[in-house]
Amino acid sequence: MIACSLLVPTNFSLVVNSGFQHQENPTNDRSFIKATGGGAYKFSELFKEKLGIILEKEDEMDCLVTGANFLLKAVNHEAFTYLNGQKEFVQIDHNDLYPYLLVNIGSGVSMIKVDGDGKFERVSGTSVGGGTFWGLGKLLTKCQSFDELLELSQRGNNRVIDMLVGDIYGGIDYSKIGLSSTAIASSFGRAVSNSNELDDYKPEDVSRSLLRMISNNIGQISYLNALRFGLKRIFFGGFFTRGHSYTMDTISVAVHFWSKGEAKAMFLRHEGFLGALGAFMSYERHSLGDLMVNQSVQIPVDASSGTDTNCNPLERDLNETESMQCSVYQA
């Protein structure tokens, strides 16, 4: 029996299993894949027709929650905060893990209230997610991959495109409501007040503004849902941040700002593998008891992160990336 987990860039998590029956009855031999996400349905017939492989579909939300619960209980230093360029690992008390909010950022965003193993509810979401960043970014910058767009944003300056509070108030703060002059009043708003065309803007500035807008939005909506249910822990997963410091800083500061410091955004080292892990753990013939003991384990990751074949979330040092100061809605 062979079992391996991998993530493919089609909103589609797979766990490959080859099971073989008695040799005298080879017609019963079969290969099947534990699959979750939309691709499990979209590509089911294609796998069967072209490869002779059966996709055994597992519920996407079940797999996400199962994968997150496993990682938070079993992997040392799985969760961390990242604010103003400072990474800090979070010690998880297994007896006080629940409830928490799992924010899974994929093409869109699902927000799941997790109350225990197998106990969860999707309480909210937004269509403004990773697919929005990639789709608009591709249209506006001609980038050919998500990671290319993300890398481009590192060199950008969103102040060129975003309208700031200072632009409206003559360079001064709106201190009465707690907004500094550098706070963003309107994402992309500066483009309205001049006669520039798209070609007049640098692609890196467009990418930076777009990333800031979407990350701020996700951070704010996440906190509002946590507030709605009285949740203090907010974990972000889903392969959107990719260890990118600016994205994590933006989400973190949005949560910090709107919660007045009472809540923290926490990120997962294996953010993009929740569904694959959950699908793997649904395979009953695997003995997973030893892994579920309260101990630290190392999970090897052989699959590439998106299109970056050199990316390994187990080895990446987040502090290698240049840190930067940022505050909510601020350029």
PDB file of C-alpha atoms in Angstrom, residues 10-309:
ATOM      1  CA  THR A  10      -6.795  23.352  -8.898  1.00  0.00           C
ATOM      2  CA  ASN A  11      -8.485  23.758  -5.502  1.00  0.00           C
ATOM      3  CA  PHE A  12      -8.045  20.025  -5.306  1.00  0.00           C
ATOM      4  CA  SER A  13      -6.341  18.071  -2.500  1.00  0.00           C
ATOM      5  CA  LEU A  14      -5.344  14.484  -3.142  1.00  0.00           C
ATOM      6  CA  VAL A  15      -4.153  11.474  -1.197  1.00  0.00           C
ATOM      7  CA  VAL A  16      -3.061   8.608  -3.429  1.00  0.00           C
ATOM      8  CA  ASN A  17      -3.679   5.063  -2.266  1.00  0.00           C
ATOM      9  CA  SER A  18      -3.123   1.863  -4.226  1.00  0.00           C
ATOM     10  CA  GLY A  19      -4.997  -1.109  -2.766  1.00  0.00           C
ATOM     11  CA  PHE A  20      -4.639  -4.639  -4.102  1.00  0.00           C
ATOM     12  CA  GLN A  21      -6.938  -7.636  -3.556  1.00  0.00           C
ATOM     13  CA  HIS A  22      -6.013 -11.320  -3.728  1.00  0.00           C
ATOM     14  CA  GLN A  23      -3.805 -12.206  -6.687  1.00  0.00           C
ATOM     15  CA  GLU A  24      -6.211 -14.882  -7.921  1.00  0.00           C
ATOM     16  CA  ASN A  25      -8.836 -12.215  -8.590  1.00  0.00           C
ATOM     17  CA  PRO A  26      -6.975  -9.441 -10.425  1.00  0.00           C
ATOM     18  CA  THR A  27     -10.185  -7.923 -11.745  1.00  0.00           C
ATOM     19  CA  ASN A  28     -10.865  -6.597  -8.262  1.00  0.00           C
ATOM     20  CA  ASP A  29      -7.563  -4.717  -8.187  1.00  0.00           C
ATOM     21  CA  ARG A  30      -8.074  -1.020  -8.147  1.00  0.00           C
ATOM     22  CA  SER A  31      -6.295   2.244  -7.600  1.00  0.00           C
ATOM     23  CA  PHE A  32      -8.085   5.105  -5.970  1.00  0.00           C
ATOM     24  CA  ILE A  33      -7.396   8.602  -4.750  1.00  0.00           C
ATOM     25  CA  LYS A  34      -8.826  10.282  -1.716  1.00  0.00           C
ATOM     26  CA  ALA A  35      -9.815  13.680  -3.051  1.00  0.00           C
ATOM     27  CA  THR A  36     -11.422  16.771  -1.621  1.00  0.00           C
ATOM     28  CA  GLY A  37     -12.403  20.192  -2.899  1.00  0.00           C
ATOM     29  CA  GLY A  38     -14.179  21.177  -6.090  1.00  0.00           C
ATOM     30  CA  GLY A  39     -11.673  19.354  -8.284  1.00  0.00           C
ATOM     31  CA  ALA A  40     -12.736  16.046  -6.771  1.00  0.00           C
ATOM     32  CA  TYR A  41     -16.021  16.475  -8.618  1.00  0.00           C
ATOM     33  CA  LYS A  42     -14.829  18.437 -11.634  1.00  0.00           C
ATOM     34  CA  PHE A  43     -12.097  15.972 -12.622  1.00  0.00           C
ATOM     35  CA  SER A  44     -13.628  12.726 -11.414  1.00  0.00           C
ATOM     36  CA  GLU A  45     -14.541  11.366 -14.836  1.00  0.00           C
ATOM     37  CA  LEU A  46     -11.261  12.542 -16.360  1.00  0.00           C
ATOM     38  CA  PHE A  47      -9.222  10.571 -13.819  1.00  0.00           C
ATOM     39  CA  LYS A  48     -11.346   7.495 -14.391  1.00  0.00           C
ATOM     40  CA  GLU A  49     -11.212   7.739 -18.191  1.00  0.00           C
ATOM     41  CA  LYS A  50      -7.557   8.659 -18.675  1.00  0.00           C
ATOM     42  CA  LEU A  51      -5.881   6.928 -15.736  1.00  0.00           C
ATOM     43  CA  GLY A  52      -8.328   4.307 -14.587  1.00  0.00           C
ATOM     44  CA  ILE A  53      -8.260   5.840 -11.123  1.00  0.00           C
ATOM     45  CA  ILE A  54     -11.324   6.284  -8.960  1.00  0.00           C
ATOM     46  CA  LEU A  55     -11.647   9.479  -6.953  1.00  0.00           C
ATOM     47  CA  GLU A  56     -13.088   8.826  -3.508  1.00  0.00           C
ATOM     48  CA  LYS A  57     -14.556  12.180  -2.566  1.00  0.00           C
ATOM     49  CA  GLU A  58     -14.262  13.574   0.943  1.00  0.00           C
ATOM     50  CA  ASP A  59     -16.121  16.652   2.162  1.00  0.00           C
ATOM     51  CA  GLU A  60     -13.968  19.762   1.834  1.00  0.00           C
ATOM     52  CA  MET A  61     -14.906  21.414   5.134  1.00  0.00           C
ATOM     53  CA  ASP A  62     -14.529  18.128   7.039  1.00  0.00           C
ATOM     54  CA  CYS A  63     -11.028  17.712   5.629  1.00  0.00           C
ATOM     55  CA  LEU A  64      -9.968  21.296   6.332  1.00  0.00           C
ATOM     56  CA  VAL A  65     -11.028  21.099   9.975  1.00  0.00           C
ATOM     57  CA  THR A  66      -9.578  17.615  10.479  1.00  0.00           C
ATOM     58  CA  GLY A  67      -6.265  18.709   8.976  1.00  0.00           C
ATOM     59  CA  ALA A  68      -6.112  21.885  11.061  1.00  0.00           C
ATOM     60  CA  ASN A  69      -6.970  20.081  14.303  1.00  0.00           C
ATOM     61  CA  PHE A  70      -4.302  17.468  13.646  1.00  0.00           C
ATOM     62  CA  LEU A  71      -1.577  20.010  12.906  1.00  0.00           C
ATOM     63  CA  LEU A  72      -2.408  22.184  15.905  1.00  0.00           C
ATOM     64  CA  LYS A  73      -2.274  19.170  18.227  1.00  0.00           C
ATOM     65  CA  ALA A  74       0.591  17.168  16.770  1.00  0.00           C
ATOM     66  CA  VAL A  75       3.131  19.491  15.161  1.00  0.00           C
ATOM     67  CA  ASN A  76       5.474  21.562  17.273  1.00  0.00           C
ATOM     68  CA  HIS A  77       5.502  25.281  16.385  1.00  0.00           C
ATOM     69  CA  GLU A  78       2.697  24.894  13.848  1.00  0.00           C
ATOM     70  CA  ALA A  79       1.032  28.222  14.667  1.00  0.00           C
ATOM     71  CA  PHE A  80       2.701  31.608  14.832  1.00  0.00           C
ATOM     72  CA  THR A  81       1.907  35.302  14.869  1.00  0.00           C
ATOM     73  CA  TYR A  82       3.528  37.778  12.511  1.00  0.00           C
ATOM     74  CA  LEU A  83       3.232  41.472  13.278  1.00  0.00           C
ATOM     75  CA  ASN A  84       5.474  44.349  12.207  1.00  0.00           C
ATOM     76  CA  GLY A  85       8.057  41.927  10.879  1.00  0.00           C
ATOM     77  CA  GLN A  86       8.257  39.878  14.076  1.00  0.00           C
ATOM     78  CA  LYS A  87       7.451  36.176  14.032  1.00  0.00           C
ATOM     79  CA  GLU A  88       6.504  34.508  17.303  1.00  0.00           C
ATOM     80  CA  PHE A  89       5.506  30.873  17.644  1.00  0.00           C
ATOM     81  CA  VAL A  90       2.389  30.170  19.685  1.00  0.00           C
ATOM     82  CA  GLN A  91       2.292  27.398  22.255  1.00  0.00           C
ATOM     83  CA  ILE A  92      -1.005  25.577  21.815  1.00  0.00           C
ATOM     84  CA  ASP A  93      -2.695  24.177  24.917  1.00  0.00           C
ATOM     85  CA  HIS A  94      -4.399  21.041  23.598  1.00  0.00           C
ATOM     86  CA  ASN A  95      -6.895  21.177  26.431  1.00  0.00           C
ATOM     87  CA  ASP A  96      -7.866  24.737  25.588  1.00  0.00           C
ATOM     88  CA  LEU A  97      -7.760  24.745  21.800  1.00  0.00           C
ATOM     89  CA  TYR A  98     -11.482  25.100  21.126  1.00  0.00           C
ATOM     90  CA  PRO A  99     -13.363  27.047  20.043  1.00  0.00           C
ATOM     91  CA  TYR A 100     -11.456  28.875  17.331  1.00  0.00           C
ATOM     92  CA  LEU A 101     -12.080  30.476  13.949  1.00  0.00           C
ATOM     93  CA  LEU A 102     -10.429  28.852  10.940  1.00  0.00           C
ATOM     94  CA  VAL A 103     -10.135  31.262   8.017  1.00  0.00           C
ATOM     95  CA  ASN A 104      -9.362  29.257   4.895  1.00  0.00           C
ATOM     96  CA  ILE A 105      -8.202  31.557   2.096  1.00  0.00           C
ATOM     97  CA  GLY A 106      -8.428  29.861  -1.274  1.00  0.00           C
ATOM     98  CA  SER A 107     -10.059  31.228  -4.408  1.00  0.00           C
ATOM     99  CA  GLY A 108     -12.639  32.615  -2.019  1.00  0.00           C
ATOM    100  CA  VAL A 109     -12.619  32.629   1.763  1.00  0.00           C
ATOM    101  CA  SER A 110     -14.452  30.320   4.173  1.00  0.00           C
ATOM    102  CA  MET A 111     -14.701  31.151   7.869  1.00  0.00           C
ATOM    103  CA  ILE A 112     -15.312  28.113  10.028  1.00  0.00           C
ATOM    104  CA  LYS A 113     -16.107  28.069  13.741  1.00  0.00           C
ATOM    105  CA  VAL A 114     -14.430  24.958  15.146  1.00  0.00           C
ATOM    106  CA  ASP A 115     -15.751  23.606  18.448  1.00  0.00           C
ATOM    107  CA  GLY A 116     -13.924  20.263  18.527  1.00  0.00           C
ATOM    108  CA  ASP A 117     -13.022  17.182  16.513  1.00  0.00           C
ATOM    109  CA  GLY A 118     -15.784  16.851  13.938  1.00  0.00           C
ATOM    110  CA  LYS A 119     -17.677  19.764  15.447  1.00  0.00           C
ATOM    111  CA  PHE A 120     -17.707  22.837  13.266  1.00  0.00           C
ATOM    112  CA  GLU A 121     -19.887  25.290  11.364  1.00  0.00           C
ATOM    113  CA  ARG A 122     -19.118  27.477   8.368  1.00  0.00           C
ATOM    114  CA  VAL A 123     -20.316  30.783   9.763  1.00  0.00           C
ATOM    115  CA  SER A 124     -19.305  33.179   7.001  1.00  0.00           C
ATOM    116  CA  GLY A 125     -17.085  33.805   4.020  1.00  0.00           C
ATOM    117  CA  THR A 126     -16.287  36.214   1.243  1.00  0.00           C
ATOM    118  CA  SER A 127     -15.779  35.946  -2.493  1.00  0.00           C
ATOM    119  CA  VAL A 128     -12.853  38.365  -2.213  1.00  0.00           C
ATOM    120  CA  GLY A 129      -9.914  36.002  -1.769  1.00  0.00           C
ATOM    121  CA  GLY A 130      -6.882  34.530  -3.468  1.00  0.00           C
ATOM    122  CA  GLY A 131      -8.724  34.119  -6.745  1.00  0.00           C
ATOM    123  CA  THR A 132      -9.601  37.816  -6.658  1.00  0.00           C
ATOM    124  CA  PHE A 133      -5.961  38.780  -6.152  1.00  0.00           C
ATOM    125  CA  TRP A 134      -4.780  36.471  -8.907  1.00  0.00           C
ATOM    126  CA  GLY A 135      -7.615  37.264 -11.336  1.00  0.00           C
ATOM    127  CA  LEU A 136      -7.474  41.042 -11.061  1.00  0.00           C
ATOM    128  CA  GLY A 137      -3.686  40.929 -10.871  1.00  0.00           C
ATOM    129  CA  LYS A 138      -3.468  38.949 -14.091  1.00  0.00           C
ATOM    130  CA  LEU A 139      -5.745  41.385 -15.869  1.00  0.00           C
ATOM    131  CA  LEU A 140      -3.949  44.473 -14.575  1.00  0.00           C
ATOM    132  CA  THR A 141      -0.300  43.396 -14.635  1.00  0.00           C
ATOM    133  CA  LYS A 142      -0.118  40.540 -17.175  1.00  0.00           C
ATOM    134  CA  CYS A 143       1.602  38.305 -14.605  1.00  0.00           C
ATOM    135  CA  GLN A 144       1.432  34.646 -15.547  1.00  0.00           C
ATOM    136  CA  SER A 145       1.441  33.059 -12.087  1.00  0.00           C
ATOM    137  CA  PHE A 146       0.233  33.759  -8.565  1.00  0.00           C
ATOM    138  CA  ASP A 147       3.753  33.650  -7.171  1.00  0.00           C
ATOM    139  CA  GLU A 148       5.019  36.035  -9.847  1.00  0.00           C
ATOM    140  CA  LEU A 149       2.302  38.490  -8.834  1.00  0.00           C
ATOM    141  CA  LEU A 150       3.138  38.069  -5.151  1.00  0.00           C
ATOM    142  CA  GLU A 151       6.825  38.628  -5.797  1.00  0.00           C
ATOM    143  CA  LEU A 152       6.020  41.692  -7.877  1.00  0.00           C
ATOM    144  CA  SER A 153       4.126  43.229  -4.968  1.00  0.00           C
ATOM    145  CA  GLN A 154       7.266  43.170  -2.828  1.00  0.00           C
ATOM    146  CA  ARG A 155       8.773  45.900  -5.004  1.00  0.00           C
ATOM    147  CA  GLY A 156       5.663  48.075  -5.182  1.00  0.00           C
ATOM    148  CA  ASN A 157       4.468  51.286  -3.551  1.00  0.00           C
ATOM    149  CA  ASN A 158       0.723  51.380  -3.021  1.00  0.00           C
ATOM    150  CA  ARG A 159       0.759  55.090  -2.086  1.00  0.00           C
ATOM    151  CA  VAL A 160       0.954  55.878  -5.783  1.00  0.00           C
ATOM    152  CA  ILE A 161      -2.503  54.379  -6.321  1.00  0.00           C
ATOM    153  CA  ASP A 162      -4.325  54.419  -2.980  1.00  0.00           C
ATOM    154  CA  MET A 163      -6.039  57.554  -1.696  1.00  0.00           C
ATOM    155  CA  LEU A 164      -4.865  58.387   1.829  1.00  0.00           C
ATOM    156  CA  VAL A 165      -6.581  60.296   4.603  1.00  0.00           C
ATOM    157  CA  GLY A 166      -3.937  62.977   4.156  1.00  0.00           C
ATOM    158  CA  ASP A 167      -4.934  63.374   0.508  1.00  0.00           C
ATOM    159  CA  ILE A 168      -8.420  64.341   1.668  1.00  0.00           C
ATOM    160  CA  TYR A 169      -7.481  66.416   4.742  1.00  0.00           C
ATOM    161  CA  GLY A 170      -4.587  68.388   3.317  1.00  0.00           C
ATOM    162  CA  GLY A 171      -1.836  66.186   4.708  1.00  0.00           C
ATOM    163  CA  ILE A 172      -3.060  66.055   8.327  1.00  0.00           C
ATOM    164  CA  ASP A 173      -4.490  63.281  10.499  1.00  0.00           C
ATOM    165  CA  TYR A 174      -8.167  62.783  11.236  1.00  0.00           C
ATOM    166  CA  SER A 175      -7.251  62.284  14.865  1.00  0.00           C
ATOM    167  CA  LYS A 176     -10.802  62.542  16.232  1.00  0.00           C
ATOM    168  CA  ILE A 177     -11.624  59.075  14.877  1.00  0.00           C
ATOM    169  CA  GLY A 178      -8.112  57.682  15.154  1.00  0.00           C
ATOM    170  CA  LEU A 179      -7.005  57.835  11.527  1.00  0.00           C
ATOM    171  CA  SER A 180      -3.515  58.976  10.634  1.00  0.00           C
ATOM    172  CA  SER A 181      -2.750  60.938   7.479  1.00  0.00           C
ATOM    173  CA  THR A 182      -1.155  57.821   5.981  1.00  0.00           C
ATOM    174  CA  ALA A 183      -4.195  55.618   6.550  1.00  0.00           C
ATOM    175  CA  ILE A 184      -5.811  54.393   3.338  1.00  0.00           C
ATOM    176  CA  ALA A 185      -9.129  56.150   2.794  1.00  0.00           C
ATOM    177  CA  SER A 186      -9.850  54.461  -0.544  1.00  0.00           C
ATOM    178  CA  SER A 187      -8.003  51.586  -2.186  1.00  0.00           C
ATOM    179  CA  PHE A 188      -7.159  52.582  -5.781  1.00  0.00           C
ATOM    180  CA  GLY A 189      -8.851  55.917  -5.032  1.00  0.00           C
ATOM    181  CA  ARG A 190      -5.989  58.083  -6.264  1.00  0.00           C
ATOM    182  CA  ALA A 191      -6.485  56.729  -9.777  1.00  0.00           C
ATOM    183  CA  VAL A 192      -9.815  58.605  -9.889  1.00  0.00           C
ATOM    184  CA  SER A 193      -8.270  62.010  -9.259  1.00  0.00           C
ATOM    185  CA  ASN A 194      -5.780  62.038 -12.109  1.00  0.00           C
ATOM    186  CA  SER A 195      -5.795  61.424 -15.833  1.00  0.00           C
ATOM    187  CA  ASN A 196      -3.381  58.482 -15.836  1.00  0.00           C
ATOM    188  CA  GLU A 197      -4.086  55.346 -17.822  1.00  0.00           C
ATOM    189  CA  LEU A 198      -3.254  51.822 -16.652  1.00  0.00           C
ATOM    190  CA  ASP A 199       0.000  51.832 -18.613  1.00  0.00           C
ATOM    191  CA  ASP A 200       1.115  54.899 -16.652  1.00  0.00           C
ATOM    192  CA  TYR A 201       1.277  52.851 -13.436  1.00  0.00           C
ATOM    193  CA  LYS A 202       3.990  50.371 -12.561  1.00  0.00           C
ATOM    194  CA  PRO A 203       2.721  46.781 -12.330  1.00  0.00           C
ATOM    195  CA  GLU A 204       4.439  46.355  -8.969  1.00  0.00           C
ATOM    196  CA  ASP A 205       2.497  49.322  -7.531  1.00  0.00           C
ATOM    197  CA  VAL A 206      -0.782  47.907  -8.810  1.00  0.00           C
ATOM    198  CA  SER A 207       0.042  44.498  -7.344  1.00  0.00           C
ATOM    199  CA  ARG A 208       0.951  46.034  -3.972  1.00  0.00           C
ATOM    200  CA  SER A 209      -2.268  48.020  -3.747  1.00  0.00           C
ATOM    201  CA  LEU A 210      -4.343  45.002  -4.755  1.00  0.00           C
ATOM    202  CA  LEU A 211      -2.695  42.747  -2.195  1.00  0.00           C
ATOM    203  CA  ARG A 212      -3.143  45.373   0.520  1.00  0.00           C
ATOM    204  CA  MET A 213      -6.816  45.858  -0.288  1.00  0.00           C
ATOM    205  CA  ILE A 214      -7.673  42.151  -0.240  1.00  0.00           C
ATOM    206  CA  SER A 215      -5.581  41.295   2.834  1.00  0.00           C
ATOM    207  CA  ASN A 216      -7.062  44.199   4.825  1.00  0.00           C
ATOM    208  CA  ASN A 217     -10.543  43.095   3.867  1.00  0.00           C
ATOM    209  CA  ILE A 218      -9.966  39.483   4.900  1.00  0.00           C
ATOM    210  CA  GLY A 219      -8.447  40.542   8.221  1.00  0.00           C
ATOM    211  CA  GLN A 220     -11.335  42.843   9.074  1.00  0.00           C
ATOM    212  CA  ILE A 221     -14.099  40.381   8.134  1.00  0.00           C
ATOM    213  CA  SER A 222     -12.328  37.612  10.048  1.00  0.00           C
ATOM    214  CA  TYR A 223     -12.195  39.632  13.228  1.00  0.00           C
ATOM    215  CA  LEU A 224     -15.834  40.703  12.934  1.00  0.00           C
ATOM    216  CA  ASN A 225     -16.854  37.049  12.728  1.00  0.00           C
ATOM    217  CA  ALA A 226     -14.630  36.153  15.663  1.00  0.00           C
ATOM    218  CA  LEU A 227     -16.246  38.982  17.626  1.00  0.00           C
ATOM    219  CA  ARG A 228     -19.685  37.715  16.658  1.00  0.00           C
ATOM    220  CA  PHE A 229     -19.007  34.364  18.369  1.00  0.00           C
ATOM    221  CA  GLY A 230     -16.697  35.582  21.124  1.00  0.00           C
ATOM    222  CA  LEU A 231     -13.628  33.840  19.682  1.00  0.00           C
ATOM    223  CA  LYS A 232     -10.130  34.971  20.614  1.00  0.00           C
ATOM    224  CA  ARG A 233      -8.174  32.600  18.359  1.00  0.00           C
ATOM    225  CA  ILE A 234      -8.145  33.153  14.617  1.00  0.00           C
ATOM    226  CA  PHE A 235      -6.073  30.766  12.482  1.00  0.00           C
ATOM    227  CA  PHE A 236      -5.428  31.509   8.822  1.00  0.00           C
ATOM    228  CA  GLY A 237      -4.829  28.725   6.304  1.00  0.00           C
ATOM    229  CA  GLY A 238      -5.431  27.968   2.659  1.00  0.00           C
ATOM    230  CA  PHE A 239      -2.180  28.606   0.744  1.00  0.00           C
ATOM    231  CA  PHE A 240      -2.750  32.338   0.206  1.00  0.00           C
ATOM    232  CA  THR A 241      -0.052  33.930   2.376  1.00  0.00           C
ATOM    233  CA  ARG A 242       2.790  31.578   1.322  1.00  0.00           C
ATOM    234  CA  GLY A 243       4.937  32.933   4.136  1.00  0.00           C
ATOM    235  CA  HIS A 244       4.826  36.374   2.505  1.00  0.00           C
ATOM    236  CA  SER A 245       5.655  38.945   5.191  1.00  0.00           C
ATOM    237  CA  TYR A 246       3.651  41.837   3.747  1.00  0.00           C
ATOM    238  CA  THR A 247       0.481  39.746   3.441  1.00  0.00           C
ATOM    239  CA  MET A 248       0.757  38.425   6.987  1.00  0.00           C
ATOM    240  CA  ASP A 249       1.583  41.859   8.379  1.00  0.00           C
ATOM    241  CA  THR A 250      -1.449  43.366   6.679  1.00  0.00           C
ATOM    242  CA  ILE A 251      -3.861  40.693   7.924  1.00  0.00           C
ATOM    243  CA  SER A 252      -2.354  40.836  11.419  1.00  0.00           C
ATOM    244  CA  VAL A 253      -2.573  44.600  11.721  1.00  0.00           C
ATOM    245  CA  ALA A 254      -6.165  44.609  10.497  1.00  0.00           C
ATOM    246  CA  VAL A 255      -7.114  42.109  13.223  1.00  0.00           C
ATOM    247  CA  HIS A 256      -5.088  44.052  15.809  1.00  0.00           C
ATOM    248  CA  PHE A 257      -6.621  47.403  14.821  1.00  0.00           C
ATOM    249  CA  TRP A 258     -10.249  46.351  14.785  1.00  0.00           C
ATOM    250  CA  SER A 259      -9.964  44.286  17.970  1.00  0.00           C
ATOM    251  CA  LYS A 260      -8.036  47.065  19.752  1.00  0.00           C
ATOM    252  CA  GLY A 261      -5.320  44.541  20.458  1.00  0.00           C
ATOM    253  CA  GLU A 262      -7.594  41.937  22.042  1.00  0.00           C
ATOM    254  CA  ALA A 263      -7.317  39.391  19.205  1.00  0.00           C
ATOM    255  CA  LYS A 264      -4.368  38.078  17.228  1.00  0.00           C
ATOM    256  CA  ALA A 265      -4.090  36.619  13.760  1.00  0.00           C
ATOM    257  CA  MET A 266      -2.267  33.285  13.807  1.00  0.00           C
ATOM    258  CA  PHE A 267      -0.831  31.573  10.758  1.00  0.00           C
ATOM    259  CA  LEU A 268      -0.112  27.912  10.050  1.00  0.00           C
ATOM    260  CA  ARG A 269       3.216  26.650   8.763  1.00  0.00           C
ATOM    261  CA  HIS A 270       1.439  24.055   6.617  1.00  0.00           C
ATOM    262  CA  GLU A 271      -1.391  26.358   5.577  1.00  0.00           C
ATOM    263  CA  GLY A 272      -1.862  24.826   2.122  1.00  0.00           C
ATOM    264  CA  PHE A 273      -2.027  21.188   3.192  1.00  0.00           C
ATOM    265  CA  LEU A 274      -5.044  21.120   5.515  1.00  0.00           C
ATOM    266  CA  GLY A 275      -7.354  19.466   2.992  1.00  0.00           C
ATOM    267  CA  ALA A 276      -4.776  16.877   1.916  1.00  0.00           C
ATOM    268  CA  LEU A 277      -4.088  15.905   5.524  1.00  0.00           C
ATOM    269  CA  GLY A 278      -7.788  15.690   6.282  1.00  0.00           C
ATOM    270  CA  ALA A 279      -8.359  13.488   3.248  1.00  0.00           C
ATOM    271  CA  PHE A 280      -5.496  11.225   4.297  1.00  0.00           C
ATOM    272  CA  MET A 281      -6.910  10.871   7.780  1.00  0.00           C
ATOM    273  CA  SER A 282     -10.287   9.827   6.392  1.00  0.00           C
ATOM    274  CA  TYR A 283      -8.729   6.613   5.096  1.00  0.00           C
ATOM    275  CA  GLU A 284      -9.787   4.211   7.835  1.00  0.00           C
ATOM    276  CA  ARG A 285      -7.322   1.459   7.010  1.00  0.00           C
ATOM    277  CA  HIS A 286      -4.400   3.682   8.012  1.00  0.00           C
ATOM    278  CA  SER A 287      -3.522   3.508  11.686  1.00  0.00           C
ATOM    279  CA  LEU A 288      -3.212   7.126  12.751  1.00  0.00           C
ATOM    280  CA  GLY A 289      -3.446   6.607  16.509  1.00  0.00           C
ATOM    281  CA  ASP A 290       0.272   7.053  17.065  1.00  0.00           C
ATOM    282  CA  LEU A 291       0.235  10.374  15.281  1.00  0.00           C
ATOM    283  CA  MET A 292      -2.626  11.720  17.357  1.00  0.00           C
ATOM    284  CA  VAL A 293      -0.759  11.325  20.647  1.00  0.00           C
ATOM    285  CA  ASN A 294       0.139  14.654  22.222  1.00  0.00           C
ATOM    286  CA  GLN A 295       3.660  14.773  20.863  1.00  0.00           C
ATOM    287  CA  SER A 296       5.583  16.752  18.305  1.00  0.00           C
ATOM    288  CA  VAL A 297       6.065  15.208  14.888  1.00  0.00           C
ATOM    289  CA  GLN A 298       7.747  16.316  11.699  1.00  0.00           C
ATOM    290  CA  ILE A 299       5.693  15.995   8.542  1.00  0.00           C
ATOM    291  CA  PRO A 300       7.799  15.885   5.358  1.00  0.00           C
ATOM    292  CA  VAL A 301       6.483  17.975   2.512  1.00  0.00           C
ATOM    293  CA  ASP A 302       7.486  16.711  -0.902  1.00  0.00           C
ATOM    294  CA  ALA A 303       4.957  18.627  -2.948  1.00  0.00           C
ATOM    295  CA  SER A 304       5.899  22.011  -4.311  1.00  0.00           C
ATOM    296  CA  SER A 305       4.318  25.132  -2.899  1.00  0.00           C
ATOM    297  CA  GLY A 306       2.218  26.400  -5.781  1.00  0.00           C
ATOM    298  CA  THR A 307       4.563  26.972  -8.705  1.00  0.00           C
ATOM    299  CA  ASP A 308       7.646  27.613  -6.552  1.00  0.00           C
ATOM    300  CA  THR A 309       9.635  24.376  -6.645  1.00  0.00           C
TER     301      THR A 309
END
